[in-house]
Short mmCIF file of C-alpha atoms in Angstrom, two decimals:
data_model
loop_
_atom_site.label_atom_id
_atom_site.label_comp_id
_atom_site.label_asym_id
_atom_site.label_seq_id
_atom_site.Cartn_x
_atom_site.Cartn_y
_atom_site.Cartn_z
CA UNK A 1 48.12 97.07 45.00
CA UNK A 2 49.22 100.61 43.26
CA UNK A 3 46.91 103.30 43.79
CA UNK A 4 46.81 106.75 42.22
CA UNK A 5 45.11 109.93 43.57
CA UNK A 6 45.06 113.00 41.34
CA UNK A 7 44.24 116.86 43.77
CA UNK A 8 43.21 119.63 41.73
CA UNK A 9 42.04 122.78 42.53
CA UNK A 10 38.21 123.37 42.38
CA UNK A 11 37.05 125.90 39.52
CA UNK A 12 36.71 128.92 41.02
CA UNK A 13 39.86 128.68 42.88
CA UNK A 14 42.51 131.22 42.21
CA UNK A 15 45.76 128.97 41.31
CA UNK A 16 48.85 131.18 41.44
CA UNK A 17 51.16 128.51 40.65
CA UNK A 18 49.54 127.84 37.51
CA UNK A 19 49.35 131.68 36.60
CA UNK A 20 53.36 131.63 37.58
CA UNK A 21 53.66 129.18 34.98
CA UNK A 22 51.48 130.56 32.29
CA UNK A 23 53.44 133.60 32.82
CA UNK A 24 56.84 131.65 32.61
CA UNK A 25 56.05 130.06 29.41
CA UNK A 26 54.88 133.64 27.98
CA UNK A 27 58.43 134.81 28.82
CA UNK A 28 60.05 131.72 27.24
CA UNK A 29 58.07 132.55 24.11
CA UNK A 30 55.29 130.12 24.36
CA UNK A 31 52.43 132.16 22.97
CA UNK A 32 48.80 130.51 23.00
CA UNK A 33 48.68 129.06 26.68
CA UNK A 34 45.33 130.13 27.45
CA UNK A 35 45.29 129.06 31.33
CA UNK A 36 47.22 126.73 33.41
CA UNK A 37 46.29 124.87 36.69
CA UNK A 38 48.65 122.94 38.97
CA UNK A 39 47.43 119.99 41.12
CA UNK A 40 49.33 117.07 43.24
CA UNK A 41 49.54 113.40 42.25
CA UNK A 42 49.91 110.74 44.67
CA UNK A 43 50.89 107.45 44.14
CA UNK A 44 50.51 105.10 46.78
CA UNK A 45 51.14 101.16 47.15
CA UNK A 46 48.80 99.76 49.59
CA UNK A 47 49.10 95.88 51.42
CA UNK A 48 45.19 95.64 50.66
CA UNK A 49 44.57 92.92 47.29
CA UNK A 50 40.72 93.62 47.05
CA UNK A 51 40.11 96.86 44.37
CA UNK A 52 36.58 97.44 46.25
CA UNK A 53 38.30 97.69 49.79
CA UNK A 54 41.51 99.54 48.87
CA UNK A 55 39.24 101.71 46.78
CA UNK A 56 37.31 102.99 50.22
CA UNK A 57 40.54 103.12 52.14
CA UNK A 58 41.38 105.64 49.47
CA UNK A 59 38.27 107.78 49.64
CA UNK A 60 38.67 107.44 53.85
CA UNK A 61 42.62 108.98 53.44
CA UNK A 62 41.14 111.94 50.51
CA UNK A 63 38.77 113.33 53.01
CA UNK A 64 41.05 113.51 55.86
CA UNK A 65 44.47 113.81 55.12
CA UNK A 66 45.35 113.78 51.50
CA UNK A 67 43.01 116.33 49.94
CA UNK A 68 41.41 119.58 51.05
CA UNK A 69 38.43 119.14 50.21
CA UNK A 70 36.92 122.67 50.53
CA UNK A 71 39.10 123.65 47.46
CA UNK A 72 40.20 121.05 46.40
CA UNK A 73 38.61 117.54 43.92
CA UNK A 74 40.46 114.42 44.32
CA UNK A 75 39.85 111.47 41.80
CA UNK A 76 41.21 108.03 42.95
CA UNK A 77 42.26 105.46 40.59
CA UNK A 78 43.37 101.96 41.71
CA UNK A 79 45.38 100.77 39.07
CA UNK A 80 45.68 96.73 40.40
CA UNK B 1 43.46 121.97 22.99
CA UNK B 2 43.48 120.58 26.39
CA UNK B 3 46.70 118.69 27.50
CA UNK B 4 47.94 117.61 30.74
CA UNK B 5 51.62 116.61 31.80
CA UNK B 6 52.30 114.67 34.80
CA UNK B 7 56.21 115.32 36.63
CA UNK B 8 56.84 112.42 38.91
CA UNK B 9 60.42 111.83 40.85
CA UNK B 10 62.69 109.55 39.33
CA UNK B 11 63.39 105.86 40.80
CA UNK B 12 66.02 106.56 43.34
CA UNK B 13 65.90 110.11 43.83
CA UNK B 14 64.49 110.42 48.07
CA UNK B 15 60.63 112.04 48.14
CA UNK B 16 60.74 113.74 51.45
CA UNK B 17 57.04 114.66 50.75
CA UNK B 18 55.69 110.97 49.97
CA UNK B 19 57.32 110.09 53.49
CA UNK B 20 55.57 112.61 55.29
CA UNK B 21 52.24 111.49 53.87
CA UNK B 22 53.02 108.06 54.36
CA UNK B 23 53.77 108.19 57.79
CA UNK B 24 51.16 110.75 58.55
CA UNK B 25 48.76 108.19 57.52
CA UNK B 26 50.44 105.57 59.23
CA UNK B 27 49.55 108.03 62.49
CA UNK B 28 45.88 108.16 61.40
CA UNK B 29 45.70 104.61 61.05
CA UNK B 30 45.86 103.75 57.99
CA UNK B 31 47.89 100.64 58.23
CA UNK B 32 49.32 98.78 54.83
CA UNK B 33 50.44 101.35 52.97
CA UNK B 34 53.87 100.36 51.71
CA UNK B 35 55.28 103.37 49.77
CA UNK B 36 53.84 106.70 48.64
CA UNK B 37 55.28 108.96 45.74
CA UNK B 38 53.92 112.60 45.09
CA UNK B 39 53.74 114.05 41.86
CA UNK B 40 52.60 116.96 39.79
CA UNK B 41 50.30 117.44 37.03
CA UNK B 42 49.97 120.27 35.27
CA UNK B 43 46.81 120.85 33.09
CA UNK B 44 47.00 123.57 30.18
CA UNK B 45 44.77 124.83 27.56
CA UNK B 46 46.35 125.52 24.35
CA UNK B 47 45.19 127.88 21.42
CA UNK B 48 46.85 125.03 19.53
CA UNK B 49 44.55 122.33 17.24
CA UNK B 50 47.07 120.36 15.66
CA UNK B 51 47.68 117.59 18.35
CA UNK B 52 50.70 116.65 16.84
CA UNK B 53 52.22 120.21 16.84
CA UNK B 54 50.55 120.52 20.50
CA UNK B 55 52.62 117.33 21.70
CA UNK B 56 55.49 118.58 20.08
CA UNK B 57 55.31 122.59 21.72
CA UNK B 58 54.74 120.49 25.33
CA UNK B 59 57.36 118.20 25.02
CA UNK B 60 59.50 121.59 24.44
CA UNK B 61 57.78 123.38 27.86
CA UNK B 62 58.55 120.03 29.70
CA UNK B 63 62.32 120.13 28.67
CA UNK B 64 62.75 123.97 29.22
CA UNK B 65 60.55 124.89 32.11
CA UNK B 66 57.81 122.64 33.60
CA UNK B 67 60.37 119.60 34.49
CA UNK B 68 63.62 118.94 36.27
CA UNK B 69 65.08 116.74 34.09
CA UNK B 70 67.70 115.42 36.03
CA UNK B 71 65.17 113.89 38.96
CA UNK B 72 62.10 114.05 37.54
CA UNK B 73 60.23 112.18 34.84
CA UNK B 74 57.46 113.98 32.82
CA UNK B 75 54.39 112.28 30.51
CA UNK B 76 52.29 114.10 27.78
CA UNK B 77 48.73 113.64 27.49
CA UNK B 78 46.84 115.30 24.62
CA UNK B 79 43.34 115.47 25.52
CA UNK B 80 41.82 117.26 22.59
#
């Protein structure tokens, strides 16, 4: 079963990455990119069959390995 | 205009990263989990309202800046 986790940063949360890139594309001559924020993607195949089941697994790895979760939102999707 | 572009690895190309998670949760006990692939995604806000023109200006920021081309894969989402 394929699994997908998206990380982003929590509003609030400075992202320098995603200023580094706002501020690349201004250089390159992209005008008009009002902000920019950088988060992970995970994709994960898992032995589990049952949606409900791999869907907890999922919220069980977020909270203590995958995402931090005092900055960061995670938002699993199990895509079957 | 919001858009967001995801940057995964290519098939083949080694993702030292998705290893280390993978067998970090292997540690923690998570058992089952058969192969894990990190990505980025990278969320923008454009001054842009044509969604066509948008698509167009990110496919151009994909090819020049936000991904390798040579091991990584990129998809456009326009999300208006």
């Amino acid at each position: 079963m394929k699994a997908r986790v998206d990380i982003t940063l929590k509003n609030g949360v400075l992202d320098p990455q995603g200023k580094a890139i706002q501020h690349a594309l201004g250089t390159l001559g992209f005008g008009g990119v009002e902000a920019v924020r950088q988060g992970k993607v995970i994709e994960l195949d898992l032995a589990e069959t049952d949606p409900a089941k791999a869907e907890a697994t999922l919220k069980e790895m977020c909270e203590k390995l995958l995402a931090n979760t005092v900055i960061e939102n995670y938002s699993i999707e199990v895509l079957g």
